[in-house]
Short mmCIF file of C-alpha atoms (C1' of nucleotides) in Angstrom, two decimals:
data_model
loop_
_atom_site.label_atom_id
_atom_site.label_comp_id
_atom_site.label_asym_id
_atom_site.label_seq_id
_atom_site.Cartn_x
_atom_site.Cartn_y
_atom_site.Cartn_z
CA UNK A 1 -25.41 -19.11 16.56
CA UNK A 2 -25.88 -19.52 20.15
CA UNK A 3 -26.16 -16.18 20.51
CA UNK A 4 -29.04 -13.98 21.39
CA UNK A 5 -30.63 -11.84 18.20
CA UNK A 6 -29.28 -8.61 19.97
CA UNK A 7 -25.67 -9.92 19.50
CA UNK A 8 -26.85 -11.34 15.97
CA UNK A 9 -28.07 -7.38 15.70
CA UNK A 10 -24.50 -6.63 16.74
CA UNK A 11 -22.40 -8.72 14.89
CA UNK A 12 -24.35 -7.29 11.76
CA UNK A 13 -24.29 -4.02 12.25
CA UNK A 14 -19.45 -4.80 12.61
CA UNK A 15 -19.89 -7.07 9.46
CA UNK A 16 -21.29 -4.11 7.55
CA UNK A 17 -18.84 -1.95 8.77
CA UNK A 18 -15.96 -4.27 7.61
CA UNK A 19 -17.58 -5.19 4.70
CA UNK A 20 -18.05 -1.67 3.57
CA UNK A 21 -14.53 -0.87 4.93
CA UNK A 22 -13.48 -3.69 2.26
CA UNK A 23 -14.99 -1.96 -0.33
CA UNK A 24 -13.44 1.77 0.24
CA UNK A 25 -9.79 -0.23 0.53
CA UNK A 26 -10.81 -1.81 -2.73
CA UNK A 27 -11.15 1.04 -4.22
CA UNK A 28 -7.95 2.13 -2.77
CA UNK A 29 -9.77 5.25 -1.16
CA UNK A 30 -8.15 4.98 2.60
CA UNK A 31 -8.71 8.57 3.50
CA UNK A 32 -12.65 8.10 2.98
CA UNK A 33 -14.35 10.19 6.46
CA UNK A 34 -15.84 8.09 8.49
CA UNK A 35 -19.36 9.34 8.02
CA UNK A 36 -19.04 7.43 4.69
CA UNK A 37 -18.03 4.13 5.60
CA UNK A 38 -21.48 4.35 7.60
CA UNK A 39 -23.46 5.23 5.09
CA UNK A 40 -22.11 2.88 2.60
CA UNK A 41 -22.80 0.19 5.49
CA UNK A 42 -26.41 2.08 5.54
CA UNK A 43 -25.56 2.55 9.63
CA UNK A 44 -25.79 5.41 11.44
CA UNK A 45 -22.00 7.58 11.87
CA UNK A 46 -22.26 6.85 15.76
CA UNK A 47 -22.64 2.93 15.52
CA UNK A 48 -19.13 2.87 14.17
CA UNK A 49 -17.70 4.16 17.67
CA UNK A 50 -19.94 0.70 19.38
CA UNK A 51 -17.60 -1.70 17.34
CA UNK A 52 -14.50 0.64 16.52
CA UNK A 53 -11.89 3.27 17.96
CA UNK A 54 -10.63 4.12 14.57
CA UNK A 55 -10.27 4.14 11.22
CA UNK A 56 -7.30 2.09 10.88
CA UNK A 57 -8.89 -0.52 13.82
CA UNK A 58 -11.64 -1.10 11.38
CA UNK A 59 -9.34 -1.25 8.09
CA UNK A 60 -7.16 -3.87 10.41
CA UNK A 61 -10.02 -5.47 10.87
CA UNK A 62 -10.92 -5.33 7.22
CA UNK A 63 -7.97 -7.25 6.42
CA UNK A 64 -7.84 -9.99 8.71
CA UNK A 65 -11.68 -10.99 7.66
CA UNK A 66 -10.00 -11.16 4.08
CA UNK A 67 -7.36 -13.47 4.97
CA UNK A 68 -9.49 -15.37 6.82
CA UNK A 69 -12.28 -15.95 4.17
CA UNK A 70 -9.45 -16.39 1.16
CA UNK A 71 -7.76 -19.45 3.69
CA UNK A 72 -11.05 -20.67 4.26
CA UNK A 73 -12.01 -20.50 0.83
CA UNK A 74 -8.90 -22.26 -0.17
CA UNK A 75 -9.25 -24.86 2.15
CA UNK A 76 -12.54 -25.67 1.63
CA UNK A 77 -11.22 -26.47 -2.17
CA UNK A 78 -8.21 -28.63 -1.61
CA UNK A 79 -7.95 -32.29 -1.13
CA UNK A 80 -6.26 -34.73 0.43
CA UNK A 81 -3.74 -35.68 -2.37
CA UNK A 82 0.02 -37.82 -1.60
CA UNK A 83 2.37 -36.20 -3.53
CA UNK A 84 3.24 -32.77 -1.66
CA UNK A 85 4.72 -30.98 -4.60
CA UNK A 86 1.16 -32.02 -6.05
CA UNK A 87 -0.73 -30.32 -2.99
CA UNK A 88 1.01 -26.99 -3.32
CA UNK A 89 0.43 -26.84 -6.57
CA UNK A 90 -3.21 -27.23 -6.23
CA UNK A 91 -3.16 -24.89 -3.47
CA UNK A 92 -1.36 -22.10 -5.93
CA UNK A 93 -3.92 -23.05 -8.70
CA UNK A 94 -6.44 -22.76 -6.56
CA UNK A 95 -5.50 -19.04 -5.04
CA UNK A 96 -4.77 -17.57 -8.47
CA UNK A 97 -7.87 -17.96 -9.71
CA UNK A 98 -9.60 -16.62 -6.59
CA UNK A 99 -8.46 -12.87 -7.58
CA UNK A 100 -11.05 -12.84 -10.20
CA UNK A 101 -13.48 -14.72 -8.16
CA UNK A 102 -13.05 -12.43 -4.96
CA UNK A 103 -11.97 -9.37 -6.55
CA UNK A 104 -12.46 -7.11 -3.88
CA UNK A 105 -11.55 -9.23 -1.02
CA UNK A 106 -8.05 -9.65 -3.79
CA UNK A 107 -7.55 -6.34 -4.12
CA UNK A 108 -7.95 -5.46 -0.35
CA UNK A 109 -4.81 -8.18 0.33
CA UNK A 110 -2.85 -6.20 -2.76
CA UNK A 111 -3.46 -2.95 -0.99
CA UNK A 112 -2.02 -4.56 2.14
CA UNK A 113 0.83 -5.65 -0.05
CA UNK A 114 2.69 -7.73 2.44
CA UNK A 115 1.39 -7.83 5.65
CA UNK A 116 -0.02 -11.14 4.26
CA UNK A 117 3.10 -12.54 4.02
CA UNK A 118 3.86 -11.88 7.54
CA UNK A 119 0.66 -12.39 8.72
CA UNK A 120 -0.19 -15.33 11.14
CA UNK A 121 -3.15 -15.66 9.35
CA UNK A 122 -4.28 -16.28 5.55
CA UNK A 123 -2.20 -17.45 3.16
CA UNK A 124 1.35 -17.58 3.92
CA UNK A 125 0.88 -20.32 6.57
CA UNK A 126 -0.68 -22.81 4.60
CA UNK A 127 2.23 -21.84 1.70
CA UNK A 128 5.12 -22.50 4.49
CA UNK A 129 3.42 -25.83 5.65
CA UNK A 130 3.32 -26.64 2.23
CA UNK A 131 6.30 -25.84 1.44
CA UNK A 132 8.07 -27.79 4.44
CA UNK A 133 6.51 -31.06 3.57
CA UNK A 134 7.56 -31.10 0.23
CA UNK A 135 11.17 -30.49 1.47
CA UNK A 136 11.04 -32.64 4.13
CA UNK A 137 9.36 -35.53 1.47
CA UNK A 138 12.56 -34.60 -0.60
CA UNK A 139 10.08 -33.38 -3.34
CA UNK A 140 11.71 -29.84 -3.12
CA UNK A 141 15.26 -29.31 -3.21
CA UNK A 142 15.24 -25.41 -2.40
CA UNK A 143 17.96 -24.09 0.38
CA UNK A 144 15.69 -22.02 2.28
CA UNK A 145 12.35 -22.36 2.90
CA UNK A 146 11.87 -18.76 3.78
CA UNK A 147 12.95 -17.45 0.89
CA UNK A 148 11.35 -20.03 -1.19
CA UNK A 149 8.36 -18.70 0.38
CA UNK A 150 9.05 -14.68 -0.26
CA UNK A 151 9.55 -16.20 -3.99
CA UNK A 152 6.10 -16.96 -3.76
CA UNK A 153 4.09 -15.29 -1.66
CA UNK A 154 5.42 -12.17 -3.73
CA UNK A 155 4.58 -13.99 -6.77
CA UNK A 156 0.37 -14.54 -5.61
CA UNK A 157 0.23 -10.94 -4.86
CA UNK A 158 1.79 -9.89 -8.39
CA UNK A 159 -0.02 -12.41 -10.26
CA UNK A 160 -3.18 -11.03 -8.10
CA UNK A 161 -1.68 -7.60 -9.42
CA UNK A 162 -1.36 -8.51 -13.36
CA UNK A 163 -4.76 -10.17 -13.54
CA UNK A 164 -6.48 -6.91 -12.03
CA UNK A 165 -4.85 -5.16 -14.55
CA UNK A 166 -5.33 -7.13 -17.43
CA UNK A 167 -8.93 -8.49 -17.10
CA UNK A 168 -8.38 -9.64 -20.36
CA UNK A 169 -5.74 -12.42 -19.91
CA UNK A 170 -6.84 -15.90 -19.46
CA UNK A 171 -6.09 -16.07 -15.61
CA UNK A 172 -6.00 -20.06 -15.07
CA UNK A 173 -3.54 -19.95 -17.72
CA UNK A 174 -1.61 -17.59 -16.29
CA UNK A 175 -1.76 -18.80 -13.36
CA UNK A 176 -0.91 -22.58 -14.17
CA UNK A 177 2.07 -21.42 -16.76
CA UNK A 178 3.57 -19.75 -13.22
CA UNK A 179 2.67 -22.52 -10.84
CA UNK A 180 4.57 -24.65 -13.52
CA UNK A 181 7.65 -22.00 -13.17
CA UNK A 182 7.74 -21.50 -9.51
CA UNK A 183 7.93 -25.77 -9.20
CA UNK A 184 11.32 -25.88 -11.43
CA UNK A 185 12.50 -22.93 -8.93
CA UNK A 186 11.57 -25.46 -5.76
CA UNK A 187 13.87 -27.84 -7.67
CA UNK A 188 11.08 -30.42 -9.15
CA UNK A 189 12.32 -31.70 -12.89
CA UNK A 190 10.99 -29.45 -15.91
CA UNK A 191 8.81 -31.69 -17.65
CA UNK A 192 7.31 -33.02 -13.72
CA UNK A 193 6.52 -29.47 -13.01
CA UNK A 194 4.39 -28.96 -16.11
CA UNK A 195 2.59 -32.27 -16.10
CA UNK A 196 1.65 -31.36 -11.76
CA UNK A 197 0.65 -28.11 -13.26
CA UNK A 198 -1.67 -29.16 -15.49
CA UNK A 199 -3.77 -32.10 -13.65
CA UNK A 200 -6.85 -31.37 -13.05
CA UNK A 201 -8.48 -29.35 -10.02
CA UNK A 202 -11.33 -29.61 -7.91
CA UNK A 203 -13.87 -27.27 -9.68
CA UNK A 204 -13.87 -23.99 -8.50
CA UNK A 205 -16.34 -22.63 -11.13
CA UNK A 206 -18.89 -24.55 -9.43
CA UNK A 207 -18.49 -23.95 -6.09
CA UNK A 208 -20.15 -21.29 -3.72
CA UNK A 209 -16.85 -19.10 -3.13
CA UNK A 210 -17.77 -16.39 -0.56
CA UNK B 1 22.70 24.18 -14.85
CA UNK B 2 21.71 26.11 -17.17
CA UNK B 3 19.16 27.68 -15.42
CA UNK B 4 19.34 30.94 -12.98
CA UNK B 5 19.81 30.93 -9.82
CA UNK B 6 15.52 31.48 -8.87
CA UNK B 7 15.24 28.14 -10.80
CA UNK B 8 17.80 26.54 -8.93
CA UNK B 9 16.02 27.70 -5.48
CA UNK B 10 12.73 26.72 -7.06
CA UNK B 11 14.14 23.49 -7.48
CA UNK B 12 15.86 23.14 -4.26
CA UNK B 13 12.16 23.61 -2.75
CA UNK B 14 10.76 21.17 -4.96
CA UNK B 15 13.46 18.60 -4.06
CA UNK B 16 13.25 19.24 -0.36
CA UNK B 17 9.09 18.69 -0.68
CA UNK B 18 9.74 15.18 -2.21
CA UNK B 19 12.63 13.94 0.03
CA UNK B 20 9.75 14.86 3.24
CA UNK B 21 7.51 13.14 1.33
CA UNK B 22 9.93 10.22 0.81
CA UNK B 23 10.11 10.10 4.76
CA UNK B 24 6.91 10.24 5.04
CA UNK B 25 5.68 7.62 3.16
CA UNK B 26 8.34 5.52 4.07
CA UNK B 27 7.00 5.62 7.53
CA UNK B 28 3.87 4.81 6.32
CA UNK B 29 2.67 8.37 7.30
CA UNK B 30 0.04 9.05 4.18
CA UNK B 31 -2.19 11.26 6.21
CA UNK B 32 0.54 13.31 7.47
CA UNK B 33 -1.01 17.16 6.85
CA UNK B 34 0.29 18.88 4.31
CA UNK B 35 1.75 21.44 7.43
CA UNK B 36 3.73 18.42 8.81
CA UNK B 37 5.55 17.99 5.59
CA UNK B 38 6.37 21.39 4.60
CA UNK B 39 7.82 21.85 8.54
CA UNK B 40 9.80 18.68 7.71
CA UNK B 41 11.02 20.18 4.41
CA UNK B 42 11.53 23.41 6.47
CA UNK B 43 9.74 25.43 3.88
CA UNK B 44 6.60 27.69 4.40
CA UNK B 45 3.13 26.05 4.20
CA UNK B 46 2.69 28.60 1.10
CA UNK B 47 5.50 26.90 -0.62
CA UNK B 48 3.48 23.83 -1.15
CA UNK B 49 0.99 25.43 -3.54
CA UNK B 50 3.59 26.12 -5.47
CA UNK B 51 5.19 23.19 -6.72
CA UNK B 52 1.74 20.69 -6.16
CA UNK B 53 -1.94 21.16 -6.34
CA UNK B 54 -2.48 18.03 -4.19
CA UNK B 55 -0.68 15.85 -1.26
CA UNK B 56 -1.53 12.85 -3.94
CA UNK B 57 0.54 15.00 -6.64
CA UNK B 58 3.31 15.45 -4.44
CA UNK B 59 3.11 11.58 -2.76
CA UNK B 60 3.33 11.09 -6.98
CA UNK B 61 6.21 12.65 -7.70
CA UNK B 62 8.01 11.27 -4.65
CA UNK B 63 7.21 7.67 -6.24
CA UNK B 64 9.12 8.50 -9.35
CA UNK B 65 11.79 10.37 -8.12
CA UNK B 66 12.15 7.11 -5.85
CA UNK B 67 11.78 4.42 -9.31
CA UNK B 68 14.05 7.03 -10.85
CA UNK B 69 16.92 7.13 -8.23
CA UNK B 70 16.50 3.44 -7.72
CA UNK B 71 16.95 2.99 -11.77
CA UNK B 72 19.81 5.29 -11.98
CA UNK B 73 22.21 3.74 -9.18
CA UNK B 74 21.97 0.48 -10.56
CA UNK B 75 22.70 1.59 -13.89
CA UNK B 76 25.57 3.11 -12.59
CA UNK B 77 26.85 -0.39 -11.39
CA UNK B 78 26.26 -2.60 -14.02
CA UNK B 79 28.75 -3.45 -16.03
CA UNK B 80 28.31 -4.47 -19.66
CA UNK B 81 28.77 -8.25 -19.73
CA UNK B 82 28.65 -11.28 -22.72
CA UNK B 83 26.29 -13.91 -21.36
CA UNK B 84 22.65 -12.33 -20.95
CA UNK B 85 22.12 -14.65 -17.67
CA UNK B 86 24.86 -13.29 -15.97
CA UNK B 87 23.47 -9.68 -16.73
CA UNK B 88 19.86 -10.52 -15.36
CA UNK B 89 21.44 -11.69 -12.22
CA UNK B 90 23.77 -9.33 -11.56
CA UNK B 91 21.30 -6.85 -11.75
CA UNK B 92 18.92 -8.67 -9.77
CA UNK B 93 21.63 -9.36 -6.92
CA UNK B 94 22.53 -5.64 -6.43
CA UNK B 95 18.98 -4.57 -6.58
CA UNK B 96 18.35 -6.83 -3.61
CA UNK B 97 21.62 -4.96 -1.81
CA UNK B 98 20.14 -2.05 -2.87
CA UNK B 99 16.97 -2.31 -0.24
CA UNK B 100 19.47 -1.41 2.45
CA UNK B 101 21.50 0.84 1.27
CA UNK B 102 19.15 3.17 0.42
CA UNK B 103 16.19 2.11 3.03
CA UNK B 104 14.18 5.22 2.49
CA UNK B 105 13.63 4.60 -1.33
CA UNK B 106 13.30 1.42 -1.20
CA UNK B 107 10.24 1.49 1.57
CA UNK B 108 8.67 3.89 -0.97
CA UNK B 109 8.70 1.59 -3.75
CA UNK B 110 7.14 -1.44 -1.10
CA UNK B 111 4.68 1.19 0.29
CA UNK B 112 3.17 1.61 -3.28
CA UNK B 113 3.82 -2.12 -3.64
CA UNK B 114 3.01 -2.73 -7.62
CA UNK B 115 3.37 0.41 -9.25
CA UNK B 116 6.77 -0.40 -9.49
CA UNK B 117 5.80 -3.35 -11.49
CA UNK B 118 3.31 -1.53 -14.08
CA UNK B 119 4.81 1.56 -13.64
CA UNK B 120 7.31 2.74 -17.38
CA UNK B 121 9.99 4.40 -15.21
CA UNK B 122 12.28 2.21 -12.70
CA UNK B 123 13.45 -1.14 -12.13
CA UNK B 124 10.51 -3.01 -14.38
CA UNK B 125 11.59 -1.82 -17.74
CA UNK B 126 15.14 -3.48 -17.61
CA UNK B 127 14.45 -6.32 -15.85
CA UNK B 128 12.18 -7.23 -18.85
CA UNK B 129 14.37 -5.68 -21.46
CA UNK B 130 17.13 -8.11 -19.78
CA UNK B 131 14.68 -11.12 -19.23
CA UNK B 132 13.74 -10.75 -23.18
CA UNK B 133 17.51 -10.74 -23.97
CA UNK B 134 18.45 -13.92 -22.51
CA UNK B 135 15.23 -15.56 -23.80
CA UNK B 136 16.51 -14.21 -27.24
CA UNK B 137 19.75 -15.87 -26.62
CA UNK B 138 18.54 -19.04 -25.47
CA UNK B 139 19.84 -17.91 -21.94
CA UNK B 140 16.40 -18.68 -20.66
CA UNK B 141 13.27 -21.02 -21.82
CA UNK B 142 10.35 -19.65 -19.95
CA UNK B 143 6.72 -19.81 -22.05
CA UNK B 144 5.51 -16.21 -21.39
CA UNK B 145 8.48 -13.36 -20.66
CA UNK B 146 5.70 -11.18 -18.90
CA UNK B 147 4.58 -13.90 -16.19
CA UNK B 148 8.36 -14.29 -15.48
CA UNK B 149 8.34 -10.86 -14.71
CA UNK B 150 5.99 -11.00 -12.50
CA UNK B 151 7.80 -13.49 -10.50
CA UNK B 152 10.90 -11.60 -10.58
CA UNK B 153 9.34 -8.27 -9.45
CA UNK B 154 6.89 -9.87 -6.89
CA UNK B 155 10.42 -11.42 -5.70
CA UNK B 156 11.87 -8.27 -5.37
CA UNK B 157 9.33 -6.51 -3.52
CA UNK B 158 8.96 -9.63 -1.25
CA UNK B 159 12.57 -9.90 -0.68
CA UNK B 160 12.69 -6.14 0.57
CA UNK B 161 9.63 -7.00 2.93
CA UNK B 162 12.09 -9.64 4.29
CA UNK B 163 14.74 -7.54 4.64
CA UNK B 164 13.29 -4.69 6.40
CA UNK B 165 11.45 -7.04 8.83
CA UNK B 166 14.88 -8.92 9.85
CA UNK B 167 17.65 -6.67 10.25
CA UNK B 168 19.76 -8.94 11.77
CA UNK B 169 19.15 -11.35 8.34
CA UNK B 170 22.33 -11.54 5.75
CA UNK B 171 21.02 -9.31 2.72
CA UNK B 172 23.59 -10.36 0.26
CA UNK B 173 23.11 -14.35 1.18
CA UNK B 174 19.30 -13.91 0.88
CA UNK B 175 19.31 -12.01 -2.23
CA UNK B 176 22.09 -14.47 -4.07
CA UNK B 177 19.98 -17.28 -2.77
CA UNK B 178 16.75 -15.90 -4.46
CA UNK B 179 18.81 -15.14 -7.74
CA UNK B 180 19.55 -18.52 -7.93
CA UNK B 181 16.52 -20.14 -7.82
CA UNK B 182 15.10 -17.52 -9.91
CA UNK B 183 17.50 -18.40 -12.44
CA UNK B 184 16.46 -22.07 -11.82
CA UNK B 185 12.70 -21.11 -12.53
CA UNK B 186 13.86 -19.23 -16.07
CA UNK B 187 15.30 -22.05 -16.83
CA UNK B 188 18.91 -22.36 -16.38
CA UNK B 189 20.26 -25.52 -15.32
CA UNK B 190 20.63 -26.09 -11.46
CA UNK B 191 24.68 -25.99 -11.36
CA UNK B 192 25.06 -23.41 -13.52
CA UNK B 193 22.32 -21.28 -11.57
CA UNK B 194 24.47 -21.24 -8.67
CA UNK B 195 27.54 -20.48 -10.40
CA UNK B 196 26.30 -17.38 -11.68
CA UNK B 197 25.01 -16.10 -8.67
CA UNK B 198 28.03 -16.38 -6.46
CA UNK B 199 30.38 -14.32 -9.01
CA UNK B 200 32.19 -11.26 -7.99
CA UNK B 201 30.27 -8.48 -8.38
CA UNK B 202 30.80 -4.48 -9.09
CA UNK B 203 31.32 -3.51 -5.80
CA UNK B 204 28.23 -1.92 -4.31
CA UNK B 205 30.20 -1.06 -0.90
CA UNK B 206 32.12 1.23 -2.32
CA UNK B 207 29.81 3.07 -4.50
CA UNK B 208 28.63 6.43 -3.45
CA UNK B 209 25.47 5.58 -3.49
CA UNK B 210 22.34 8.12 -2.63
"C1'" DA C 1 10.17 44.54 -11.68
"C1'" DT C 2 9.45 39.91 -11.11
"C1'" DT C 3 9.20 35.67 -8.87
"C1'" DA C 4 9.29 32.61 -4.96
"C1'" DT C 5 8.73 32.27 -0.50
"C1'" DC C 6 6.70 33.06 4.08
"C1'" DT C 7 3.04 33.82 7.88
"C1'" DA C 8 -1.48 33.98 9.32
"C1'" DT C 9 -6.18 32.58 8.93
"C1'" DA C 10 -11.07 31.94 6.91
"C1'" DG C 11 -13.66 28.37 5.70
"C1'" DA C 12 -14.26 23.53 4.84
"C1'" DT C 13 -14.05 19.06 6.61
"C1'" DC C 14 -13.84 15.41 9.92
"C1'" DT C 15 -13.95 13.20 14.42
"C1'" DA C 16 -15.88 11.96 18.52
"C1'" DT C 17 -19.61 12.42 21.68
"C1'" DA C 18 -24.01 13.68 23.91
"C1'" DG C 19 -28.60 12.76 24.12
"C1'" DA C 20 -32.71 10.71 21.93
"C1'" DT C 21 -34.82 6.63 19.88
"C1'" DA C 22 -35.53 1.84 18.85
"C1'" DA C 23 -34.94 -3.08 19.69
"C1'" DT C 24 -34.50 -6.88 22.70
"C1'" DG C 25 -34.27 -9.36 27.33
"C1'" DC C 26 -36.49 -10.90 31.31
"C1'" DA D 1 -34.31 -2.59 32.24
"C1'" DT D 2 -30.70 -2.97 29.22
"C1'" DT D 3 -28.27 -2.56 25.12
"C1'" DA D 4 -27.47 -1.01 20.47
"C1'" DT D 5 -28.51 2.13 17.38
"C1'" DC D 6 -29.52 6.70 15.47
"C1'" DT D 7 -29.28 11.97 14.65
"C1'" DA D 8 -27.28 16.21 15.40
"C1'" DT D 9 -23.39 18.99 16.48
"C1'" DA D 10 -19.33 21.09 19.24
"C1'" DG D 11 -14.77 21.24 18.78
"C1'" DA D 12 -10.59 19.81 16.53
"C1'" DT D 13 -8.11 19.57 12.42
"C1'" DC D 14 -6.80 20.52 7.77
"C1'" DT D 15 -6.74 22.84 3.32
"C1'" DA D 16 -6.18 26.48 0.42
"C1'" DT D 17 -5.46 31.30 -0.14
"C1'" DA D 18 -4.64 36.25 0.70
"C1'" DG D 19 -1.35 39.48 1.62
"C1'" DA D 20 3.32 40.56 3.30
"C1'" DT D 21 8.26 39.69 2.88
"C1'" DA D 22 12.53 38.26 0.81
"C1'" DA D 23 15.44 37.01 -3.09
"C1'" DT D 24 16.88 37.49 -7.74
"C1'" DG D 25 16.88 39.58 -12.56
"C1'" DC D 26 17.87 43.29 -15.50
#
DNA sequence: ATTATCTATAGATCTATAGATAATGC
DNA sequence: ATTATCTATAGATCTATAGATAATGC
């Protein structure tokens, strides 16, 4: 905020842009003209060219501001807790219900399908840390980190998937019943991973996601 | 074969418009012009109209002939077996080989991430008809058959991320490693997990496959 | 005689920019 | 005075079709 108001002007005029860009990937409509995005943004077709070179710069763009808000949402909902296989649990808990709470900024990492698993950013960073400290406490007894982590970082983006799809199913339940099944796969006891599985989160009903 | 010999050209355009496609989308081309296609298919621009109304019809089609293909080769290598765990994971291990072996398809299927999962035609059909087996048979003792499948397809859409991103990585290690803790997460003891997915398989080298 | 294909292109659509206008800085 | 935005549009690109050609059927 130390800026002046005509970068404040500026930085308004690229959030629209990505925002709006959010929305059309969303939606799943990628070949949307240009001249659309703008108006959806309600700013005029040349102002894109100020902030962008093209389309896919801005859908790029698009993307990372996703990742970034879902890891900052997530992070702003997790404790401290001892017990690692504890803290990526909560952490899973916590980013399966997010799909319903962000729905578009969900749907815009499904439509991405896996460059959030690569990605530096986002998810998949917090889910190796995790992940690592849990093996490293002994708490997970899984060979391969890296693949423990495709298990599950391919298992977010279905789940994300299956509760788009079926806005009908109870989604913490879902979600909880897999966090409870991906556990026994990271080698914790059956009847440890559904008692971590079920403890109680911090609320995220109640807080101001997004 | 029944048909003459204009249906059989017909359908040797058709088939050359969907294998382009195939490429296409494998490269993560979507916006190719229809023009750049049909030259790639070496077939006249005319010939598109056709055989599709739309590039979306045609990207379509290419999808299913891809689930389709996919779905047939491994039913050609399965072999009929007695224990229903065994069967899961032998299909599971040699659709993981399959992501190289026929690299093309299987970036189709990852491009259009999750239709695979939804979708009636392909791999998600018998991985749940053979996850609802071994629950039958006490094989497995997951809560919810349709959340396990959603772990198991996320898994094997994440596991050909992995593979096409590190060509230099072991595909048959990584995949037998992931069917093991799979089987791990549906319940099968640890031991026996990794028993089952180091046995001999049908041999995939061999096969003729594509 | 019929059907599928091909080539060539009119018309629609989209991108990228030029030039004018509005907002802010100093 | 400077910077960002806006509107309007030239030029590039793409789609969809018309009309000509080639292949097959009977």
């Amino acid at each position: 905020m130390t800026e002046n108001r005509l970068e404040r002007r500026k930085a308004r005029t690229r959030a629209a842009l990505v925002r709006a860009a959010q929305e059309f990937i969303a939606d799943g409509k990628l070949n949307a003209p240009i001249l659309e995005i703008t108006q959806s943004a309600d700013v005029g077709m040349g102002s894109f060219y100020n902030h962008f070179q093209t389309k896919e710069e801005l859908f790029h763009a698009a993307l990372e501001d996703a990742l970034d808000t879902f890891g900052q949402v997530l992070d702003s909902l997790t404790g401290d807790l001892d017990d690692t296989a504890h803290v990526f649990a909560q952490s899973f808990r916590l980013t399966g219900r997010l799909h319903r709470r962000l729905p578009e900024l969900s749907k815009v990492l499904l439509h991405n399908g896996f460059e959030l698993t690569r990605s530096g950013k986002g998810l998949a960073p917090r889910a190796r840390r995790d992940i690592e400290s849990a093996l490293a406490a002994g708490r997970f007894t899984v060979a391969d980190p890296e693949l423990a982590l495709t298990i599950v970082a391919g298992s977010v983006l279905a789940l994300g998937q299956l509760l788009h799809a079926q806005p009908d199913r109870d989604d913490a339940a879902a979600t909880d019943q897999i966090a409870e099944d991906l556990l026994r796969m990271l080698g914790v006891p059956a009847d440890e991973a559904r008692d971590i599985s079920r403890r109680a989160l911090p609320s995220v009903a109640g807080s101001d996601v997004a």
